Coordinates of C-alpha atoms and ligand atoms in Angstrom, one line a residue:
Chain A
M1437 CA 23.1 72.5 -109.8
K1438 CA 21.7 71.0 -113.0
E1439 CA 21.9 67.8 -115.1
S1440 CA 24.7 67.5 -117.6
G1441 CA 23.5 67.7 -121.2
Y1442 CA 25.4 64.5 -121.9
N1443 CA 23.6 62.0 -119.6
T1444 CA 22.1 58.8 -120.9
W1445 CA 19.6 57.1 -118.6
V1446 CA 19.0 53.4 -118.9
A1447 CA 16.3 51.6 -117.0
D1448 CA 17.3 48.3 -115.4
G1449 CA 14.6 46.8 -113.1
P1450 CA 14.7 48.4 -109.7
R1451 CA 17.2 51.0 -110.7
W1452 CA 18.5 53.3 -113.4
W1453 CA 21.9 53.6 -114.7
V1454 CA 23.1 57.0 -115.8
H1455 CA 26.1 57.4 -118.1
N1456 CA 27.9 60.7 -118.5
G1457 CA 29.6 61.3 -121.9
I1458 CA 32.1 63.8 -120.6
S1459 CA 33.5 61.7 -117.7
G1460 CA 32.7 58.3 -119.3
R1461 CA 31.4 57.2 -115.9
I1462 CA 28.3 55.3 -115.0
V1463 CA 26.3 55.5 -111.7
A1464 CA 23.5 53.3 -110.5
V1465 CA 20.4 55.2 -109.3
P1466 CA 17.7 53.4 -107.3
A1467 CA 14.4 53.9 -109.2
G1468 CA 12.9 55.6 -106.1
Q1469 CA 15.6 58.3 -106.2
R1470 CA 15.0 59.6 -109.7
E1471 CA 12.1 61.8 -108.8
P1472 CA 13.6 63.2 -105.5
I1473 CA 16.7 64.1 -107.5
R1474 CA 14.6 65.9 -110.1
L1475 CA 12.8 67.8 -107.3
F1476 CA 16.1 68.6 -105.6
L1477 CA 17.5 70.0 -108.8
A1478 CA 14.3 72.1 -109.2
G1479 CA 15.1 73.8 -105.9
H1480 CA 13.2 71.7 -103.3
D1481 CA 15.4 71.1 -100.3
D1482 CA 12.9 69.0 -98.3
V1483 CA 12.9 65.9 -100.5
P1484 CA 14.1 62.5 -99.4
V1485 CA 17.1 62.5 -101.6
D1486 CA 20.1 60.3 -100.9
V1487 CA 23.0 62.8 -100.3
D1488 CA 25.7 60.2 -100.9
L1489 CA 24.1 59.5 -104.2
L1490 CA 24.2 63.2 -105.1
H1491 CA 27.9 63.3 -104.3
D1492 CA 28.4 60.3 -106.6
L1493 CA 26.5 62.0 -109.4
V1494 CA 28.5 65.1 -109.0
A1495 CA 31.8 63.1 -109.0
A1496 CA 30.7 61.4 -112.3
Q1497 CA 29.7 64.9 -113.7
V1498 CA 26.1 63.7 -114.1
L1499 CA 25.3 66.8 -112.1
I1500 CA 27.1 70.0 -112.8
P1501 CA 27.1 73.6 -111.6
D1502 CA 24.4 75.8 -112.9
A1503 CA 26.8 78.1 -114.6
A1504 CA 28.7 75.3 -116.3
D1505 CA 29.1 75.6 -120.1
E1506 CA 29.8 72.1 -121.3
L1507 CA 30.4 73.1 -124.9
D1508 CA 33.2 75.4 -123.8
L1509 CA 34.7 72.5 -121.8
L1510 CA 34.6 70.2 -124.9
R1511 CA 36.0 73.0 -127.1
L1512 CA 39.0 73.3 -124.8
R1513 CA 39.4 69.5 -124.6
Y1514 CA 39.4 69.3 -128.4
A1515 CA 42.0 72.1 -128.7
A1516 CA 44.3 70.5 -126.1
T1517 CA 44.2 67.1 -127.7
R1518 CA 44.5 68.3 -131.3
R1519 CA 48.0 69.1 -130.3
N1520 CA 49.9 66.2 -128.7
P1521 CA 53.6 67.1 -128.7
D1522 CA 54.5 63.9 -126.8
R1523 CA 53.6 61.4 -129.5
F1524 CA 54.4 61.3 -133.2
H1525 CA 52.1 59.1 -135.1
L1526 CA 52.9 57.9 -138.6
T1527 CA 50.8 55.9 -140.9
V1528 CA 53.1 54.4 -143.6
V1529 CA 52.0 53.1 -147.0
T1530 CA 54.6 50.6 -147.9
S1531 CA 52.8 49.6 -151.1
L1532 CA 49.9 51.4 -152.8
G1533 CA 49.5 48.4 -155.0
C1534 CA 47.3 45.6 -153.8
N1535 CA 46.9 41.9 -154.5
F1536 CA 43.1 42.2 -154.0
D1537 CA 40.5 43.8 -156.2
C1538 CA 37.6 44.7 -153.8
P1539 CA 34.8 46.5 -155.7
Y1540 CA 34.1 49.0 -152.9
C1541 CA 37.7 50.0 -152.3
F1542 CA 38.0 53.8 -151.8
E1543 CA 41.7 53.9 -152.9
A1544 CA 42.8 54.8 -156.4
K1545 CA 45.6 52.2 -156.3
H1546 CA 48.6 51.8 -158.5
P1547 CA 51.6 49.5 -158.1
S1548 CA 54.1 51.5 -156.2
L1549 CA 56.5 50.5 -153.5
L1550 CA 58.2 52.5 -150.8
D1551 CA 61.7 52.7 -152.2
G1552 CA 65.0 53.5 -150.6
T1553 CA 64.9 57.2 -151.3
V1554 CA 61.5 57.6 -149.6
Q1555 CA 62.6 55.5 -146.7
E1556 CA 65.7 57.7 -146.3
R1557 CA 63.6 60.8 -146.2
L1558 CA 61.1 59.3 -143.8
L1559 CA 64.0 58.5 -141.4
R1560 CA 65.2 62.0 -141.7
L1561 CA 61.8 63.3 -140.6
V1562 CA 61.7 60.9 -137.7
D1563 CA 65.2 62.0 -136.7
R1564 CA 64.0 65.5 -136.6
K1565 CA 61.0 64.6 -134.4
L1566 CA 62.6 62.2 -132.0
P1567 CA 64.2 64.7 -129.6
D1568 CA 60.8 66.2 -129.0
V1569 CA 58.6 63.2 -128.4
R1570 CA 58.2 60.4 -126.0
E1571 CA 56.6 57.9 -128.3
L1572 CA 56.6 57.0 -131.9
A1573 CA 53.6 55.1 -133.1
V1574 CA 53.5 53.5 -136.6
L1575 CA 50.6 52.0 -138.5
W1576 CA 51.6 50.0 -141.6
Y1577 CA 49.0 50.6 -144.3
G1578 CA 48.5 50.2 -148.0
G1579 CA 47.3 49.4 -150.7
E1580 CA 48.4 46.2 -149.1
P1581 CA 51.3 46.8 -146.8
L1582 CA 52.6 43.2 -146.9
V1583 CA 53.2 43.5 -150.7
G1584 CA 55.8 45.9 -149.5
L1585 CA 57.1 43.6 -146.8
P1586 CA 60.9 44.1 -147.4
A1587 CA 60.5 47.9 -146.9
L1588 CA 58.3 47.3 -143.9
L1589 CA 60.9 45.1 -142.2
S1590 CA 63.9 47.2 -142.9
L1591 CA 62.2 50.4 -142.0
S1592 CA 60.9 48.8 -138.8
D1593 CA 64.5 47.9 -137.9
E1594 CA 65.7 51.4 -138.5
L1595 CA 62.9 53.0 -136.6
R1596 CA 63.4 50.8 -133.6
A1597 CA 67.1 51.3 -133.5
R1598 CA 66.5 55.1 -133.5
T1599 CA 63.8 55.1 -130.9
D1600 CA 65.9 52.7 -128.7
A1601 CA 68.8 55.1 -129.0
A1602 CA 66.7 58.1 -128.2
G1603 CA 64.9 56.4 -125.3
V1604 CA 61.6 56.9 -127.0
G1605 CA 58.7 54.4 -126.9
Y1606 CA 57.8 52.5 -130.1
S1607 CA 54.6 50.8 -131.0
A1608 CA 53.2 49.5 -134.3
G1609 CA 50.2 47.9 -135.9
I1610 CA 49.2 46.8 -139.4
I1611 CA 46.1 46.9 -141.5
T1612 CA 46.3 44.2 -144.0
N1613 CA 44.0 42.1 -146.2
G1614 CA 45.6 39.1 -144.5
Y1615 CA 46.4 37.1 -147.6
L1616 CA 50.1 37.2 -147.1
L1617 CA 49.9 37.1 -143.3
T1618 CA 51.3 33.7 -142.7
A1619 CA 52.7 32.5 -139.4
E1620 CA 56.2 33.2 -140.7
V1621 CA 55.4 36.8 -141.6
A1622 CA 53.5 37.3 -138.4
G1623 CA 56.6 36.2 -136.5
Q1624 CA 58.7 38.6 -138.5
L1625 CA 56.3 41.4 -137.7
R1626 CA 56.1 40.6 -134.1
D1627 CA 59.9 40.6 -133.8
R1628 CA 59.7 44.2 -135.1
G1629 CA 57.3 45.5 -132.6
V1630 CA 54.1 45.0 -134.6
T1631 CA 51.6 43.9 -132.0
T1632 CA 48.2 44.2 -133.7
A1633 CA 46.8 43.3 -137.1
Q1634 CA 43.5 44.2 -138.6
V1635 CA 42.3 41.7 -141.3
T1636 CA 39.0 42.1 -143.2
V1637 CA 36.7 39.2 -143.8
D1638 CA 33.3 40.2 -145.3
G1639 CA 31.2 37.1 -144.7
P1640 CA 31.0 33.4 -145.3
P1641 CA 33.1 32.1 -148.2
E1642 CA 30.8 32.8 -151.1
V1643 CA 30.0 36.3 -149.9
H1644 CA 33.5 37.2 -148.9
D1645 CA 35.0 35.9 -152.2
R1646 CA 32.6 38.0 -154.2
R1647 CA 33.6 41.1 -152.2
R1648 CA 37.2 40.6 -151.6
P1649 CA 38.8 38.5 -154.4
L1650 CA 42.4 38.5 -155.6
A1651 CA 43.2 40.7 -158.5
G1652 CA 42.2 38.3 -161.2
G1653 CA 39.1 37.1 -159.4
R1654 CA 40.1 34.1 -157.3
G1655 CA 38.6 33.7 -153.9
T1656 CA 40.6 34.5 -150.7
F1657 CA 38.4 33.2 -147.8
D1658 CA 40.1 29.9 -147.3
T1659 CA 43.6 31.3 -147.2
L1660 CA 42.5 34.1 -144.9
L1661 CA 40.9 31.7 -142.4
A1662 CA 43.9 29.5 -142.4
N1663 CA 46.2 32.5 -141.9
I1664 CA 44.1 33.9 -139.0
V1665 CA 44.1 30.6 -137.2
A1666 CA 47.8 30.3 -137.7
V1667 CA 48.8 33.8 -136.5
A1668 CA 46.2 34.4 -133.7
G1669 CA 48.6 33.3 -131.1
L1670 CA 51.5 35.4 -132.5
I1671 CA 49.8 38.8 -132.9
D1672 CA 46.6 40.4 -131.8
V1673 CA 44.2 40.0 -134.7
T1674 CA 41.0 41.9 -135.2
V1675 CA 38.7 40.7 -137.9
R1676 CA 36.9 43.6 -139.5
V1677 CA 33.7 43.0 -141.4
N1678 CA 32.7 45.7 -143.9
L1679 CA 28.9 45.9 -144.1
D1680 CA 26.5 47.2 -146.7
R1681 CA 23.2 46.0 -148.1
G1682 CA 25.0 43.3 -150.1
N1683 CA 26.2 41.4 -147.0
A1684 CA 24.5 42.9 -143.9
G1685 CA 22.5 39.7 -143.4
D1686 CA 25.4 37.3 -143.7
Y1687 CA 27.7 38.1 -140.8
P1688 CA 26.0 35.6 -138.4
R1689 CA 27.3 32.8 -140.6
L1690 CA 30.7 34.2 -140.7
L1691 CA 30.8 34.5 -136.9
A1692 CA 29.7 30.9 -136.6
I1693 CA 32.5 29.8 -139.0
L1694 CA 35.1 31.8 -137.0
A1695 CA 33.8 30.3 -133.8
A1696 CA 33.9 26.8 -135.2
A1697 CA 37.5 27.4 -136.2
G1698 CA 38.3 28.0 -132.5
L1699 CA 38.8 31.8 -132.9
A1700 CA 36.4 33.0 -130.2
G1701 CA 38.5 34.3 -127.4
R1702 CA 41.5 34.4 -129.7
V1703 CA 40.6 37.2 -132.1
G1704 CA 38.5 40.4 -131.9
V1705 CA 35.8 41.2 -134.3
H1706 CA 34.1 44.4 -135.3
P1707 CA 31.8 45.6 -138.1
A1708 CA 32.4 48.7 -140.2
Q1709 CA 30.3 50.6 -142.6
V1710 CA 31.0 50.7 -146.3
V1711 CA 30.7 54.3 -147.5
T1712 CA 31.2 54.9 -151.2
P1713 CA 31.0 58.4 -152.4
A1714 CA 30.6 58.4 -156.1
G1715 CA 33.2 60.0 -158.2
R1716 CA 36.4 59.7 -156.3
A1717 CA 38.8 59.7 -159.2
G1718 CA 39.9 56.3 -160.2
A1719 CA 38.8 54.4 -157.1
P1720 CA 36.6 51.2 -157.5
S1721 CA 34.2 52.8 -155.0
G1722 CA 33.2 55.3 -157.7
S1723 CA 31.4 52.6 -159.6
Y1724 CA 30.3 50.4 -156.7
R1725 CA 26.6 49.9 -157.1
V1726 CA 25.5 48.1 -154.0
D1727 CA 23.6 50.4 -151.6
C1728 CA 25.3 51.5 -148.5
L1729 CA 23.4 51.5 -145.2
P1730 CA 22.3 54.9 -143.9
R1731 CA 24.1 55.6 -140.7
P1732 CA 21.2 55.1 -138.3
E1733 CA 20.4 51.8 -139.9
Y1734 CA 24.1 50.8 -139.8
A1735 CA 24.1 51.8 -136.1
S1736 CA 21.4 49.2 -135.4
V1737 CA 23.1 46.5 -137.4
E1738 CA 26.4 47.2 -135.6
Q1739 CA 24.8 46.7 -132.2
E1740 CA 23.2 43.4 -133.2
F1741 CA 26.5 42.3 -134.7
L1742 CA 28.3 43.1 -131.4
R1743 CA 25.7 41.4 -129.4
Q1744 CA 26.0 38.2 -131.4
A1745 CA 29.8 38.3 -131.4
E1746 CA 30.0 38.8 -127.6
A1747 CA 27.5 35.9 -127.1
L1748 CA 29.9 33.7 -129.0
G1749 CA 32.8 34.8 -126.8
F1750 CA 34.6 37.1 -129.3
A1751 CA 36.3 40.3 -128.1
T1752 CA 34.7 43.3 -129.5
S1753 CA 35.6 47.0 -129.5
A1754 CA 34.7 48.9 -126.4
P1755 CA 31.7 51.2 -126.5
P1756 CA 32.8 54.7 -127.1
G1757 CA 34.3 56.7 -124.3
P1758 CA 35.2 60.4 -124.0
V1759 CA 37.7 61.5 -126.6
G1760 CA 39.6 64.5 -127.8
A1761 CA 40.3 65.3 -131.4
P1762 CA 39.5 61.9 -132.8
C1763 CA 42.0 60.9 -135.5
T1764 CA 45.1 61.6 -137.5
A1765 CA 43.2 63.9 -139.9
V1766 CA 42.7 66.6 -137.3
R1767 CA 45.6 66.0 -135.0
D1768 CA 48.7 68.1 -135.8
N1769 CA 51.4 65.6 -134.8
E1770 CA 50.3 62.8 -137.1
L1771 CA 50.9 62.2 -140.7
I1772 CA 50.3 59.6 -143.4
V1773 CA 53.2 58.9 -145.7
G1774 CA 52.4 57.6 -149.2
S1775 CA 54.6 55.1 -151.0
R1776 CA 56.1 57.9 -153.1
G1777 CA 56.8 60.1 -150.1
E1778 CA 53.6 62.1 -150.6
L1779 CA 51.8 63.1 -147.5
Y1780 CA 48.1 62.8 -146.5
K1781 CA 46.0 63.5 -143.4
C1782 CA 43.2 61.0 -143.8
T1783 CA 43.6 57.3 -144.5
E1784 CA 40.6 57.5 -146.9
T1785 CA 42.3 60.0 -149.1
V1786 CA 45.4 57.8 -149.8
G1787 CA 46.0 57.6 -153.5
D1788 CA 44.0 60.7 -154.3
P1789 CA 46.4 63.3 -155.8
A1790 CA 43.9 66.1 -155.0
E1791 CA 44.3 65.2 -151.3
V1792 CA 48.1 65.2 -151.0
V1793 CA 48.9 67.8 -148.3
G1794 CA 52.7 67.9 -148.8
N1795 CA 55.8 65.9 -149.5
L1796 CA 58.4 64.2 -147.3
L1797 CA 61.2 66.0 -149.2
D1798 CA 60.5 69.4 -147.8
W1799 CA 57.9 68.9 -145.1
P1800 CA 56.5 71.1 -143.7
R1801 CA 56.4 74.0 -146.2
A1802 CA 54.3 77.1 -146.5
G1803 CA 51.4 76.3 -148.8
D1804 CA 51.0 72.7 -147.7
R1805 CA 47.3 71.8 -147.9
L1806 CA 47.0 71.2 -144.2
M1807 CA 44.7 73.9 -143.2
K1808 CA 41.4 72.3 -144.0
W1809 CA 42.3 69.5 -141.6
L1810 CA 43.9 71.5 -138.8
T1811 CA 41.1 74.1 -138.8
Y1812 CA 38.3 71.6 -139.1
D1813 CA 35.9 72.6 -136.2
P1814 CA 33.0 70.4 -135.2
F1815 CA 31.9 73.2 -132.9
G1816 CA 31.0 75.1 -136.0
D1817 CA 28.5 72.4 -136.9
E1818 CA 25.0 73.1 -135.5
E1819 CA 24.2 69.4 -135.3
C1820 CA 27.3 68.6 -133.4
R1821 CA 26.8 71.5 -131.0
S1822 CA 23.4 70.1 -130.0
C1823 CA 24.3 66.4 -130.2
P1824 CA 24.4 64.2 -127.1
A1825 CA 27.2 62.1 -128.7
L1826 CA 29.6 65.0 -129.0
P1827 CA 31.9 64.1 -126.1
V1828 CA 32.5 60.6 -127.4
C1829 CA 32.5 61.6 -131.1
M1830 CA 33.9 65.1 -131.3
G1831 CA 32.6 65.7 -134.8
G1832 CA 33.4 62.2 -136.0
C1833 CA 34.9 61.8 -139.5
A1834 CA 36.1 65.2 -140.7
Y1835 CA 36.6 63.8 -144.2
H1836 CA 33.0 62.6 -144.5
A1837 CA 31.8 65.8 -142.9
M1838 CA 33.4 67.9 -145.6
D1839 CA 31.5 66.2 -148.4
P1840 CA 27.7 66.6 -148.6
R1841 CA 27.4 63.1 -150.1
T1842 CA 29.0 61.4 -147.2
R1843 CA 28.2 63.9 -144.4
D1844 CA 25.6 61.7 -142.7
S1845 CA 28.2 58.9 -142.2
R1846 CA 30.5 61.2 -140.2
C1847 CA 28.6 60.4 -137.0
S1848 CA 29.5 58.1 -134.2
T1849 CA 26.9 55.4 -133.9
F1850 CA 26.5 56.5 -130.3
R1851 CA 24.3 59.3 -131.7
F1852 CA 21.7 56.8 -132.8
R1853 CA 22.0 53.9 -130.3
R1854 CA 23.3 55.4 -127.0
Q1855 CA 20.9 53.5 -124.8
E1856 CA 22.0 50.2 -126.2
Q1857 CA 25.6 51.1 -126.1
V1858 CA 25.5 52.2 -122.5
G1859 CA 23.6 48.9 -121.8
R1860 CA 26.6 47.1 -123.3
M1861 CA 29.0 49.0 -121.1
I1862 CA 27.1 48.0 -118.1
A1863 CA 26.9 44.3 -119.2
R1864 CA 30.6 44.3 -119.9
H1865 CA 31.4 45.8 -116.5
A1866 CA 29.2 43.2 -114.8
Q1867 CA 30.8 40.4 -116.7
K1868 CA 34.3 41.7 -115.8
A1869 CA 33.3 42.1 -112.1
G1870 CA 31.6 38.7 -112.0
Chain B
M1313 CA 24.5 53.3 -104.9
T1314 CA 27.3 52.0 -107.1
D1315 CA 29.7 54.0 -109.0
A1316 CA 30.6 51.6 -111.8
N1317 CA 34.0 53.3 -112.1
P1318 CA 36.2 51.0 -110.1
S1319 CA 39.1 53.5 -109.7
G1320 CA 37.4 56.9 -109.9
L1321 CA 40.5 58.9 -108.8
N1322 CA 41.4 62.4 -109.7
A1323 CA 45.0 62.8 -110.9
I1324 CA 46.8 65.9 -111.6
R1325 CA 49.5 65.8 -114.2
I1326 CA 51.8 68.3 -115.8
D1327 CA 51.8 67.5 -119.4
G1328 CA 53.0 68.4 -122.9
D1329 CA 56.0 70.4 -123.8
A1330 CA 56.3 71.6 -120.3
L1331 CA 56.8 68.1 -119.0
R1332 CA 60.1 67.6 -120.7
A1333 CA 61.4 70.9 -119.4
L1334 CA 60.5 70.1 -115.8
P1335 CA 62.5 68.4 -113.2
E1336 CA 61.1 65.3 -111.7
E1337 CA 60.4 67.0 -108.4
V1338 CA 57.8 69.2 -110.0
R1339 CA 56.0 66.2 -111.3
S1340 CA 56.1 64.7 -107.8
A1341 CA 54.7 67.9 -106.5
A1342 CA 51.7 67.5 -108.8
L1343 CA 51.1 64.1 -107.3
V1344 CA 51.1 65.6 -103.9
V1345 CA 48.5 68.1 -105.0
M1346 CA 46.5 65.2 -106.4
A1347 CA 46.6 63.4 -103.1
Y1348 CA 45.6 66.6 -101.4
V1349 CA 42.5 67.0 -103.7
D1350 CA 41.5 63.4 -103.2
G1351 CA 41.9 63.7 -99.5
L1352 CA 40.0 66.9 -99.5
A1353 CA 37.1 65.5 -101.4
E1354 CA 37.0 62.5 -99.0
G1355 CA 37.2 64.8 -96.0
Q1356 CA 34.4 66.9 -97.4
R1357 CA 32.3 63.8 -97.8
R1358 CA 33.0 62.6 -94.3
L1359 CA 32.1 66.0 -92.9
L1360 CA 28.9 65.9 -94.9
Q1361 CA 28.0 62.5 -93.7
A1362 CA 28.7 63.5 -90.1
T1363 CA 26.5 66.5 -90.3
Q1364 CA 23.6 65.0 -92.2
P1365 CA 20.1 65.5 -90.7
P1366 CA 18.8 62.2 -89.3
A1367 CA 15.9 62.1 -91.8
A1368 CA 18.4 61.8 -94.7
Q1369 CA 20.8 59.4 -92.9
P1370 CA 19.9 57.8 -89.6
P1371 CA 22.8 57.6 -87.2
A1372 CA 24.4 54.2 -87.0
A1373 CA 24.3 54.0 -83.2
P1374 CA 21.6 55.4 -80.9
P1375 CA 22.5 58.8 -79.4
Q1376 CA 24.4 58.4 -76.2
A1377 CA 23.0 59.7 -72.9
N1378 CA 24.7 62.6 -71.4
V1379 CA 27.0 61.8 -68.5
A1380 CA 26.0 63.9 -65.6
G1381 CA 28.3 66.9 -65.1
E1382 CA 29.5 66.9 -68.7
P1383 CA 28.6 70.0 -70.8
E1384 CA 25.9 69.7 -73.4
P1385 CA 27.7 69.2 -76.8
E1386 CA 27.6 72.2 -79.1
P1387 CA 25.0 71.8 -81.8
E1388 CA 26.5 70.7 -85.1
P1389 CA 26.9 73.5 -87.5
E1390 CA 24.3 73.5 -90.4
V1391 CA 25.9 72.3 -93.6
D1392 CA 24.4 73.5 -96.8
V1393 CA 24.2 70.4 -98.9
R1394 CA 23.4 72.3 -102.0
A1395 CA 26.4 74.6 -101.6
Q1396 CA 28.7 71.7 -100.9
L1397 CA 27.5 69.9 -104.0
E1398 CA 27.9 73.1 -106.2
N1399 CA 31.4 73.4 -104.8
E1400 CA 32.3 69.8 -105.6
A1401 CA 30.8 70.1 -109.0
R1402 CA 32.9 73.2 -109.7
I1403 CA 36.0 71.3 -108.8
Q1404 CA 35.0 68.4 -111.1
L1405 CA 34.3 70.9 -113.9
A1406 CA 37.6 72.6 -113.5
A1407 CA 39.3 69.2 -113.7
A1408 CA 37.4 68.2 -116.8
V1409 CA 38.0 71.5 -118.6
Q1410 CA 41.7 70.9 -118.3
S1411 CA 41.4 67.2 -118.9
A1412 CA 43.3 65.8 -121.8
A1413 CA 41.4 62.5 -122.0
A1414 CA 42.4 61.9 -125.6
L1415 CA 42.1 58.3 -126.8
L1416 CA 45.0 58.1 -129.0
G1417 CA 44.1 55.0 -130.9
P1418 CA 42.3 55.1 -134.2
A1419 CA 38.8 56.4 -134.1
N1420 CA 36.0 53.9 -134.1
F1421 CA 34.1 55.5 -137.0
C1422 CA 37.1 55.6 -139.3
G1423 CA 36.6 54.2 -142.7
A1424 CA 39.9 52.5 -142.8
I1425 CA 40.8 51.8 -139.3
A1426 CA 37.9 50.9 -137.1
E1427 CA 38.9 50.6 -133.5
A1428 CA 40.7 47.4 -132.9
A1429 CA 39.8 45.2 -130.0
P1430 CA 42.3 43.3 -128.0
A1431 CA 42.1 39.8 -129.3
R1432 CA 42.8 37.4 -126.6
T1433 CA 40.4 38.4 -123.9
P1434 CA 36.7 38.1 -124.4
I1435 CA 36.1 41.4 -122.7
T1436 CA 37.9 44.6 -123.7
P1437 CA 39.4 46.0 -120.5
A1438 CA 38.5 49.3 -119.0
P1439 CA 35.5 50.6 -120.8
F1440 CA 35.3 53.1 -117.9
H1441 CA 37.7 55.9 -117.8
G1442 CA 39.0 55.7 -114.3
R1443 CA 41.3 58.5 -114.1
E1444 CA 40.6 62.1 -114.8
V1445 CA 43.8 63.6 -116.1
V1446 CA 44.1 67.2 -115.1
V1447 CA 46.7 69.2 -116.9
V1448 CA 47.9 71.9 -114.6
W1449 CA 50.5 74.1 -116.2
G1450 CA 51.6 77.7 -116.5
P1451 CA 53.1 80.3 -114.2
D1452 CA 49.8 80.6 -112.3
A1453 CA 49.1 76.9 -112.1
H1454 CA 49.6 76.7 -108.4
R1455 CA 47.2 79.6 -107.8
A1456 CA 44.7 78.1 -110.2
V1457 CA 44.7 74.9 -108.3
R1458 CA 44.2 76.7 -105.0
R1459 CA 41.4 78.8 -106.5
N1460 CA 39.6 75.6 -107.3
L1461 CA 40.0 74.2 -103.9
P1462 CA 37.2 75.1 -101.5
Ligands
SF4_1356 S1 27.4 62.1 -133.8 FE1 27.3 63.4 -135.7 S2 26.2 65.3 -135.0 FE2 26.9 64.2 -133.2 S3 28.9 65.0 -132.6 FE3 29.3 63.3 -133.9 S4 29.5 64.1 -136.0 FE4 28.4 65.7 -134.7

């Protein structure tokens, strides 16, 4: 019997909490039991250890058999979840063009709408897949997906008719800059199965308007706020706040503005890190000059953001739990469809011709550039193999990992702030229970 | 002690391609095995509690005096706590190895799609993963399950 390598212990007055990354479970341990447990594990049978507690710790995989190899376990978990034959996930770019001109955008955008021919091919691919899956999940993406609203609506109708006929589940969400997300549009989306929307607001008005202006330079904050207030009852809205050194100190004012607008308890909020590798062909991020936060520093800003947001009553994203293969890029039954029918594996590569992995017209075909994604192996990374965050991160962002300039930002923030994050889990649980 | 997982059940599920090829009865059979494993773990625990030395767990009621004429009760068999725990831990591990606990939503580090929170409740539900999902499949599945039972 030994301790799992993925335990996080958090002191809390007269007791400890211990979280296990592989099971995602937490057990309370009276402070007086920690030493007896240690002695018991060291082979002493005559210590006053609470046997019930030991059973709980075993059930939560905090304690594991001596011979257990947890890395092997995670390897198997990764392999099994990389392949999910039950669910086909499509991210669809309805318009690579965008009405905004954000200076840190990582997409090399050009005006291009998903036309009838591409829609037709997309439906043919879905027709081929439907007999083999139980769920079709769609994420509407851009550019700005609402610039391509007609295609989004008609394609939604077609997809839903097909999944209904096939007895297959359907779910959809949208990532939008929010400018065109009026109550009327939100109603149209909701009627077509779109239940969640992510809208990005980068700070109070003067900060946001500098970072996320319309193409042409006009500010967008006031419109976004009005839209979010109008649609929050129609669709689940999450406000994302992209942070770098240019605005990391400004989010408290944004949270206060959102709260004053009555949005606490009505929308979720979460921060995200701006990562701008230089030199991505044609993307604004190639010439963005504001410093990005190093990952450990971002991890600390993130926790403070979440603490403040929760104190104001906003929903926030859950602390990370155990995962398998973490995203579309490395899962084999998921694809991103560009507005011209070109295919990608990673949302951050959309618009980059060098990252096109194939085409809807003849997908899949020998020679499609899939292999770097589907053979990406976090277990080949020395840091991941010895990382306590591995079960909740599983190698993080493959795309960032593959580029030495962005490699550090591949990591889950759990790597740097696990005590705090486990503390948040405990607090949330207590709040839920209370 | 408190296990903060409110529904820490073990489930056994036949999954993947196989699921579609299987009749409903087979899936129900898996649920029966699940109940068996749960029951077994619970039984084990009760056995252990019943056989714990008084130092570790004092009996709830004082020992009863022997009624004259009744035979002395057999001494309880010694239970090796360490071996019991190892055994339970092996079962847990086998479950976790085969577990397909994939979170299928967007990843929370993703540049484009940070994990979305449900909007209308102040607290995101279920940060704890209550159910181990054990994938049991293959011609030998039944034997594999049995092997992992004590
Ligand atoms: S946090 Fe970083 S080092 Fe750790 S598993 Fe994730 S990617 Fe690997």
